[in-house]
Amino acid sequence: MHDWIDRRRLLAFAGAAAVSPALGQETGSAHLHAMMAPDPTAPKVAMLVYPRMVALDLIGPMTVFTIMRWNLQLIWKERTPVSTDVGVPIAANATFAEAYSDPDILFVPGGLLGTIACMQDPEVVDFVAALGARAKWVTSDCTGSLILGAAGLLRGYDATSHWGVADLLPLLGARHVAKRVVRDRNRLTAGGATAGIDFGLVLVSELAGEEASRRDQLILEYAPAPPFRNGTPDEAGPERMADIRKGRVWMDEQARLAVEVARRRLAPG
């Protein structure tokens, strides 16, 4: 059974460290490191990072998986930090050449402008296609599903994406299902950025059982209570949706053009 980190153990450790500073500085720090270190027998997760990605798309699932002590690789062409939507750079810890050859999970986050650039980059698309063909689970959050689709990994599968571009999934051979998290066999896709935590908990439930996922959720104190019911197109209503789409016209058109190019590339013959 996994040696999960929970608040009770951390509080016990903190109390012991307070009584004995030497424990906190020496034995304690080593123990804490051991508690947090990935479990070599746990799933291997290959997580794509790329310029102009949405940080929350990555950080939500990454936090869920870290609590489980899964083995995480952040993968990009090189190890130099990539930009994110919030201005906090994220550095890969493995290059394409160093990536797991047989990951248990391939995960692709979103970020529409970065997603479009990845879809237009043959090196990225070929890498995702090759790794996805070997992964036990092929997964994404937000617009990351378009990258999976461009790599031919969603043909014949139910999938979802951010509401702004979810209608493009059928052009890449997927069946769009308007749900927060969609599973079809070994494909697991999630909607907008905040759905990444839900996605992570669903995947933990699939691989480690419901009780492990419940424990993870409790450690995170994940009990969403948004101030407004406005998080989906249906909740927002047609008037608000029409208004917000006005500011997305150029961006959504670029996504459609990139998807059309990918569709033609995937077409047989």
mmCIF file of C-alpha atoms in Angstrom:
data_model
loop_
_atom_site.group_PDB
_atom_site.id
_atom_site.type_symbol
_atom_site.label_atom_id
_atom_site.label_comp_id
_atom_site.label_asym_id
_atom_site.label_seq_id
_atom_site.Cartn_x
_atom_site.Cartn_y
_atom_site.Cartn_z
ATOM 1 C CA MET A 1 0.000 0.000 0.000
ATOM 2 C CA HIS A 2 1.263 3.482 -0.813
ATOM 3 C CA ASP A 3 2.801 5.479 2.038
ATOM 4 C CA TRP A 4 0.579 8.537 1.502
ATOM 5 C CA ILE A 5 1.331 11.905 3.072
ATOM 6 C CA ASP A 6 -1.487 13.112 5.291
ATOM 7 C CA ARG A 7 -1.929 15.972 7.666
ATOM 8 C CA ARG A 8 -1.850 13.819 10.771
ATOM 9 C CA ARG A 9 1.614 12.471 9.963
ATOM 10 C CA LEU A 10 2.932 15.872 9.012
ATOM 11 C CA LEU A 11 1.581 17.410 12.236
ATOM 12 C CA ALA A 12 3.132 14.612 14.277
ATOM 13 C CA PHE A 13 6.439 15.192 12.596
ATOM 14 C CA ALA A 14 6.200 18.939 13.122
ATOM 15 C CA GLY A 15 5.519 18.397 16.829
ATOM 16 C CA ALA A 16 8.525 16.117 17.202
ATOM 17 C CA ALA A 17 10.716 18.607 15.387
ATOM 18 C CA ALA A 18 9.565 21.373 17.724
ATOM 19 C CA VAL A 19 10.648 19.329 20.759
ATOM 20 C CA SER A 20 13.962 18.366 19.185
ATOM 21 C CA PRO A 21 15.457 20.917 16.761
ATOM 22 C CA ALA A 22 18.143 18.418 15.848
ATOM 23 C CA LEU A 23 15.430 16.030 14.678
ATOM 24 C CA GLY A 24 13.923 18.717 12.516
ATOM 25 C CA GLN A 25 17.285 19.565 10.990
ATOM 26 C CA GLU A 26 18.736 16.107 10.492
ATOM 27 C CA THR A 27 16.678 12.958 10.972
ATOM 28 C CA GLY A 28 13.447 14.868 10.513
ATOM 29 C CA SER A 29 14.348 16.400 7.175
ATOM 30 C CA ALA A 30 15.491 13.022 5.865
ATOM 31 C CA HIS A 31 12.248 11.419 7.057
ATOM 32 C CA LEU A 32 10.136 14.113 5.449
ATOM 33 C CA HIS A 33 12.039 13.706 2.198
ATOM 34 C CA ALA A 34 11.417 9.959 2.309
ATOM 35 C CA MET A 35 7.707 10.545 2.930
ATOM 36 C CA MET A 36 7.459 12.820 -0.086
ATOM 37 C CA ALA A 37 9.765 10.964 -2.474
ATOM 38 C CA PRO A 38 8.153 9.167 -5.409
ATOM 39 C CA ASP A 39 7.504 5.470 -4.942
ATOM 40 C CA PRO A 40 9.625 3.565 -7.507
ATOM 41 C CA THR A 41 6.813 1.024 -7.911
ATOM 42 C CA ALA A 42 4.142 3.697 -8.520
ATOM 43 C CA PRO A 43 2.846 4.726 -11.967
ATOM 44 C CA LYS A 44 5.120 6.643 -14.311
ATOM 45 C CA VAL A 45 3.503 9.823 -15.600
ATOM 46 C CA ALA A 46 4.852 11.656 -18.647
ATOM 47 C CA MET A 47 3.522 15.228 -18.496
ATOM 48 C CA LEU A 48 4.093 17.439 -21.524
ATOM 49 C CA VAL A 49 4.999 21.071 -20.834
ATOM 50 C CA TYR A 50 5.252 23.708 -23.537
ATOM 51 C CA PRO A 51 5.439 27.481 -24.081
ATOM 52 C CA ARG A 52 2.246 29.460 -23.374
ATOM 53 C CA MET A 53 0.585 26.615 -21.531
ATOM 54 C CA VAL A 54 -1.932 27.213 -18.728
ATOM 55 C CA ALA A 55 -0.114 26.531 -15.464
ATOM 56 C CA LEU A 56 -3.249 25.406 -13.611
ATOM 57 C CA ASP A 57 -3.852 22.677 -16.191
ATOM 58 C CA LEU A 58 -0.606 21.089 -15.057
ATOM 59 C CA ILE A 59 -0.466 22.018 -11.369
ATOM 60 C CA GLY A 60 -3.894 20.579 -10.469
ATOM 61 C CA PRO A 61 -3.244 17.007 -11.633
ATOM 62 C CA MET A 62 0.421 17.264 -10.660
ATOM 63 C CA THR A 63 -0.557 18.011 -7.057
ATOM 64 C CA VAL A 64 -2.976 15.080 -6.972
ATOM 65 C CA PHE A 65 -0.338 12.701 -8.354
ATOM 66 C CA THR A 66 2.418 14.013 -6.077
ATOM 67 C CA ILE A 67 0.349 13.211 -2.993
ATOM 68 C CA MET A 68 0.122 9.674 -4.371
ATOM 69 C CA ARG A 69 3.927 9.628 -4.758
ATOM 70 C CA TRP A 70 3.667 8.799 -8.435
ATOM 71 C CA ASN A 71 6.724 9.263 -10.636
ATOM 72 C CA LEU A 72 6.367 12.461 -12.651
ATOM 73 C CA GLN A 73 8.337 13.609 -15.669
ATOM 74 C CA LEU A 74 7.835 17.109 -17.068
ATOM 75 C CA ILE A 75 8.827 16.755 -20.688
ATOM 76 C CA TRP A 76 9.766 19.231 -23.392
ATOM 77 C CA LYS A 77 12.298 19.531 -26.217
ATOM 78 C CA GLU A 78 14.871 20.923 -23.826
ATOM 79 C CA ARG A 79 15.135 21.584 -20.109
ATOM 80 C CA THR A 80 14.929 25.369 -20.390
ATOM 81 C CA PRO A 81 11.860 26.862 -18.647
ATOM 82 C CA VAL A 82 8.736 27.422 -20.732
ATOM 83 C CA SER A 83 6.366 30.360 -20.311
ATOM 84 C CA THR A 84 2.899 30.026 -18.797
ATOM 85 C CA ASP A 85 -0.255 32.110 -18.737
ATOM 86 C CA VAL A 86 0.459 33.454 -15.231
ATOM 87 C CA GLY A 87 4.062 34.430 -15.908
ATOM 88 C CA VAL A 88 5.549 31.666 -13.742
ATOM 89 C CA PRO A 89 7.965 29.629 -15.880
ATOM 90 C CA ILE A 90 8.019 25.837 -15.663
ATOM 91 C CA ALA A 91 11.125 23.832 -16.495
ATOM 92 C CA ALA A 92 11.059 20.329 -17.901
ATOM 93 C CA ASN A 93 13.064 17.720 -16.026
ATOM 94 C CA ALA A 94 13.357 15.480 -19.088
ATOM 95 C CA THR A 95 13.772 16.057 -22.817
ATOM 96 C CA PHE A 96 11.926 14.150 -25.521
ATOM 97 C CA ALA A 97 14.947 11.851 -25.786
ATOM 98 C CA GLU A 98 14.948 11.266 -22.007
ATOM 99 C CA ALA A 99 11.224 10.609 -21.618
ATOM 100 C CA TYR A 100 9.881 7.346 -20.260
ATOM 101 C CA SER A 101 9.761 4.880 -23.125
ATOM 102 C CA ASP A 102 6.747 3.088 -21.645
ATOM 103 C CA PRO A 103 4.813 5.491 -19.392
ATOM 104 C CA ASP A 104 1.757 4.362 -17.529
ATOM 105 C CA ILE A 105 0.200 7.757 -18.248
ATOM 106 C CA LEU A 106 0.703 10.372 -20.945
ATOM 107 C CA PHE A 107 -0.767 13.711 -19.871
ATOM 108 C CA VAL A 108 -1.097 16.836 -22.023
ATOM 109 C CA PRO A 109 -2.244 20.153 -20.486
ATOM 110 C CA GLY A 110 -3.865 23.023 -22.370
ATOM 111 C CA GLY A 111 -3.409 26.694 -23.139
ATOM 112 C CA LEU A 112 -4.908 27.558 -26.507
ATOM 113 C CA LEU A 113 -2.141 29.605 -28.136
ATOM 114 C CA GLY A 114 0.475 27.129 -26.968
ATOM 115 C CA THR A 115 -1.773 24.269 -28.052
ATOM 116 C CA ILE A 116 -2.044 25.709 -31.550
ATOM 117 C CA ALA A 117 1.745 26.056 -31.773
ATOM 118 C CA CYS A 118 2.192 22.421 -30.690
ATOM 119 C CA MET A 119 -0.339 21.224 -33.269
ATOM 120 C CA GLN A 120 1.659 23.018 -35.936
ATOM 121 C CA ASP A 121 4.986 21.531 -34.797
ATOM 122 C CA PRO A 122 5.668 18.128 -36.403
ATOM 123 C CA GLU A 123 8.295 17.267 -33.781
ATOM 124 C CA VAL A 124 5.792 17.703 -30.954
ATOM 125 C CA VAL A 125 2.964 15.905 -32.761
ATOM 126 C CA ASP A 126 5.185 12.958 -33.693
ATOM 127 C CA PHE A 127 6.511 12.686 -30.143
ATOM 128 C CA VAL A 128 3.019 12.729 -28.611
ATOM 129 C CA ALA A 129 1.782 10.182 -31.164
ATOM 130 C CA ALA A 130 4.676 7.805 -30.475
ATOM 131 C CA LEU A 131 4.485 8.092 -26.693
ATOM 132 C CA GLY A 132 0.698 7.828 -26.718
ATOM 133 C CA ALA A 133 0.905 4.591 -28.691
ATOM 134 C CA ARG A 134 2.984 3.079 -25.878
ATOM 135 C CA ALA A 135 1.257 4.616 -22.844
ATOM 136 C CA LYS A 136 -1.285 2.621 -20.866
ATOM 137 C CA TRP A 137 -3.401 5.764 -20.384
ATOM 138 C CA VAL A 138 -3.657 8.713 -22.785
ATOM 139 C CA THR A 139 -4.987 11.796 -21.023
ATOM 140 C CA SER A 140 -5.411 15.561 -21.204
ATOM 141 C CA ASP A 141 -6.902 18.611 -19.584
ATOM 142 C CA CYS A 142 -8.482 21.595 -21.323
ATOM 143 C CA THR A 143 -7.257 22.195 -24.904
ATOM 144 C CA GLY A 144 -4.598 19.516 -24.500
ATOM 145 C CA SER A 145 -7.112 17.154 -26.087
ATOM 146 C CA LEU A 146 -6.602 18.986 -29.394
ATOM 147 C CA ILE A 147 -2.927 18.015 -29.284
ATOM 148 C CA LEU A 148 -3.915 14.409 -28.636
ATOM 149 C CA GLY A 149 -6.379 14.654 -31.502
ATOM 150 C CA ALA A 150 -3.786 16.148 -33.848
ATOM 151 C CA ALA A 151 -1.544 13.190 -33.009
ATOM 152 C CA GLY A 152 -4.304 10.782 -34.047
ATOM 153 C CA LEU A 153 -4.851 9.513 -30.511
ATOM 154 C CA LEU A 154 -8.564 10.317 -30.171
ATOM 155 C CA ARG A 155 -9.962 8.836 -33.371
ATOM 156 C CA GLY A 156 -13.010 6.764 -32.441
ATOM 157 C CA TYR A 157 -12.990 7.882 -28.804
ATOM 158 C CA ASP A 158 -15.326 9.964 -26.656
ATOM 159 C CA ALA A 159 -13.509 13.066 -25.428
ATOM 160 C CA THR A 160 -13.937 16.579 -24.119
ATOM 161 C CA SER A 161 -12.046 19.867 -24.069
ATOM 162 C CA HIS A 162 -12.475 23.490 -23.049
ATOM 163 C CA TRP A 163 -15.912 24.701 -24.149
ATOM 164 C CA GLY A 164 -14.359 27.251 -26.518
ATOM 165 C CA VAL A 165 -12.945 24.592 -28.842
ATOM 166 C CA ALA A 166 -14.734 21.368 -27.877
ATOM 167 C CA ASP A 167 -16.768 21.509 -31.092
ATOM 168 C CA LEU A 168 -13.523 20.956 -33.038
ATOM 169 C CA LEU A 169 -12.922 17.480 -31.607
ATOM 170 C CA PRO A 170 -15.082 15.675 -34.217
ATOM 171 C CA LEU A 171 -12.851 17.110 -36.952
ATOM 172 C CA LEU A 172 -10.049 15.064 -35.376
ATOM 173 C CA GLY A 173 -12.114 11.886 -35.257
ATOM 174 C CA ALA A 174 -13.330 12.122 -31.655
ATOM 175 C CA ARG A 175 -16.889 12.143 -30.365
ATOM 176 C CA HIS A 176 -17.422 15.212 -28.217
ATOM 177 C CA VAL A 177 -19.155 14.515 -24.899
ATOM 178 C CA ALA A 178 -20.088 17.619 -22.917
ATOM 179 C CA LYS A 179 -18.942 16.427 -19.490
ATOM 180 C CA ARG A 180 -16.321 17.688 -17.048
ATOM 181 C CA VAL A 181 -14.312 14.440 -17.244
ATOM 182 C CA VAL A 182 -14.798 11.867 -19.995
ATOM 183 C CA ARG A 183 -13.440 8.337 -19.956
ATOM 184 C CA ASP A 184 -13.496 6.038 -22.983
ATOM 185 C CA ARG A 185 -11.451 2.903 -22.442
ATOM 186 C CA ASN A 186 -7.891 4.132 -21.716
ATOM 187 C CA ARG A 187 -8.564 7.732 -22.819
ATOM 188 C CA LEU A 188 -9.353 10.225 -20.070
ATOM 189 C CA THR A 189 -9.939 13.863 -20.981
ATOM 190 C CA ALA A 190 -11.109 16.830 -18.927
ATOM 191 C CA GLY A 191 -12.682 20.209 -19.659
ATOM 192 C CA GLY A 192 -11.377 23.617 -18.630
ATOM 193 C CA ALA A 193 -8.434 24.256 -16.305
ATOM 194 C CA THR A 194 -10.183 23.643 -12.975
ATOM 195 C CA ALA A 195 -11.345 20.221 -14.196
ATOM 196 C CA GLY A 196 -7.754 19.054 -13.863
ATOM 197 C CA ILE A 197 -8.213 18.235 -10.180
ATOM 198 C CA ASP A 198 -11.368 16.229 -10.929
ATOM 199 C CA PHE A 199 -9.485 14.458 -13.706
ATOM 200 C CA GLY A 200 -6.601 13.625 -11.381
ATOM 201 C CA LEU A 201 -8.906 12.202 -8.729
ATOM 202 C CA VAL A 202 -10.769 10.096 -11.307
ATOM 203 C CA LEU A 203 -7.492 8.658 -12.578
ATOM 204 C CA VAL A 204 -6.296 7.897 -9.039
ATOM 205 C CA SER A 205 -9.572 6.085 -8.445
ATOM 206 C CA GLU A 206 -9.041 4.028 -11.594
ATOM 207 C CA LEU A 207 -5.466 3.054 -10.751
ATOM 208 C CA ALA A 208 -5.371 2.977 -6.943
ATOM 209 C CA GLY A 209 -8.999 2.607 -5.909
ATOM 210 C CA GLU A 210 -11.771 4.859 -4.673
ATOM 211 C CA GLU A 211 -10.507 5.049 -1.089
ATOM 212 C CA ALA A 212 -7.126 6.346 -2.258
ATOM 213 C CA SER A 213 -8.845 8.991 -4.337
ATOM 214 C CA ARG A 214 -11.090 9.982 -1.432
ATOM 215 C CA ARG A 215 -8.016 10.332 0.793
ATOM 216 C CA ASP A 216 -6.313 12.490 -1.835
ATOM 217 C CA GLN A 217 -9.386 14.725 -2.092
ATOM 218 C CA LEU A 218 -9.554 15.144 1.678
ATOM 219 C CA ILE A 219 -5.866 16.039 1.959
ATOM 220 C CA LEU A 220 -6.450 18.737 -0.659
ATOM 221 C CA GLU A 221 -9.678 19.810 1.089
ATOM 222 C CA TYR A 222 -11.196 19.809 -2.378
ATOM 223 C CA ALA A 223 -14.831 20.819 -1.821
ATOM 224 C CA PRO A 224 -15.658 23.331 -4.568
ATOM 225 C CA ALA A 225 -18.162 26.039 -3.645
ATOM 226 C CA PRO A 226 -17.944 28.703 -6.367
ATOM 227 C CA PRO A 227 -19.574 32.074 -5.675
ATOM 228 C CA PHE A 228 -21.663 31.886 -8.868
ATOM 229 C CA ARG A 229 -23.159 29.196 -11.056
ATOM 230 C CA ASN A 230 -21.406 30.476 -14.140
ATOM 231 C CA GLY A 231 -18.715 27.901 -14.876
ATOM 232 C CA THR A 232 -20.219 26.268 -17.970
ATOM 233 C CA PRO A 233 -21.949 27.576 -21.095
ATOM 234 C CA ASP A 234 -25.279 26.281 -19.811
ATOM 235 C CA GLU A 235 -24.855 27.994 -16.462
ATOM 236 C CA ALA A 236 -23.663 31.258 -18.017
ATOM 237 C CA GLY A 237 -26.552 31.443 -20.484
ATOM 238 C CA PRO A 238 -26.673 32.603 -24.114
ATOM 239 C CA GLU A 239 -26.234 36.316 -23.446
ATOM 240 C CA ARG A 240 -23.032 35.964 -21.426
ATOM 241 C CA MET A 241 -21.712 33.329 -23.830
ATOM 242 C CA ALA A 242 -22.264 35.587 -26.831
ATOM 243 C CA ASP A 243 -20.437 38.391 -25.045
ATOM 244 C CA ILE A 244 -17.399 36.305 -24.037
ATOM 245 C CA ARG A 245 -17.100 34.715 -27.469
ATOM 246 C CA LYS A 246 -16.687 38.171 -29.009
ATOM 247 C CA GLY A 247 -13.280 38.383 -27.368
ATOM 248 C CA ARG A 248 -12.244 34.939 -28.622
ATOM 249 C CA VAL A 249 -13.003 35.247 -32.328
ATOM 250 C CA TRP A 250 -9.415 35.484 -33.582
ATOM 251 C CA MET A 251 -8.053 32.868 -31.178
ATOM 252 C CA ASP A 252 -10.806 30.354 -31.867
ATOM 253 C CA GLU A 253 -10.379 30.833 -35.613
ATOM 254 C CA GLN A 254 -6.660 30.074 -35.303
ATOM 255 C CA ALA A 255 -7.556 26.897 -33.468
ATOM 256 C CA ARG A 256 -9.998 25.907 -36.192
ATOM 257 C CA LEU A 257 -7.389 26.481 -38.895
ATOM 258 C CA ALA A 258 -4.843 24.363 -37.013
ATOM 259 C CA VAL A 259 -7.381 21.587 -36.547
ATOM 260 C CA GLU A 260 -8.236 21.647 -40.253
ATOM 261 C CA VAL A 261 -4.565 21.191 -41.125
ATOM 262 C CA ALA A 262 -4.297 18.292 -38.644
ATOM 263 C CA ARG A 263 -7.491 16.745 -40.024
ATOM 264 C CA ARG A 264 -6.096 16.739 -43.552
ATOM 265 C CA ARG A 265 -2.836 15.234 -42.320
ATOM 266 C CA LEU A 266 -4.696 12.441 -40.533
ATOM 267 C CA ALA A 267 -6.961 11.662 -43.486
ATOM 268 C CA PRO A 268 -6.172 8.284 -45.105
ATOM 269 C CA GLY A 269 -4.495 8.382 -48.481
#
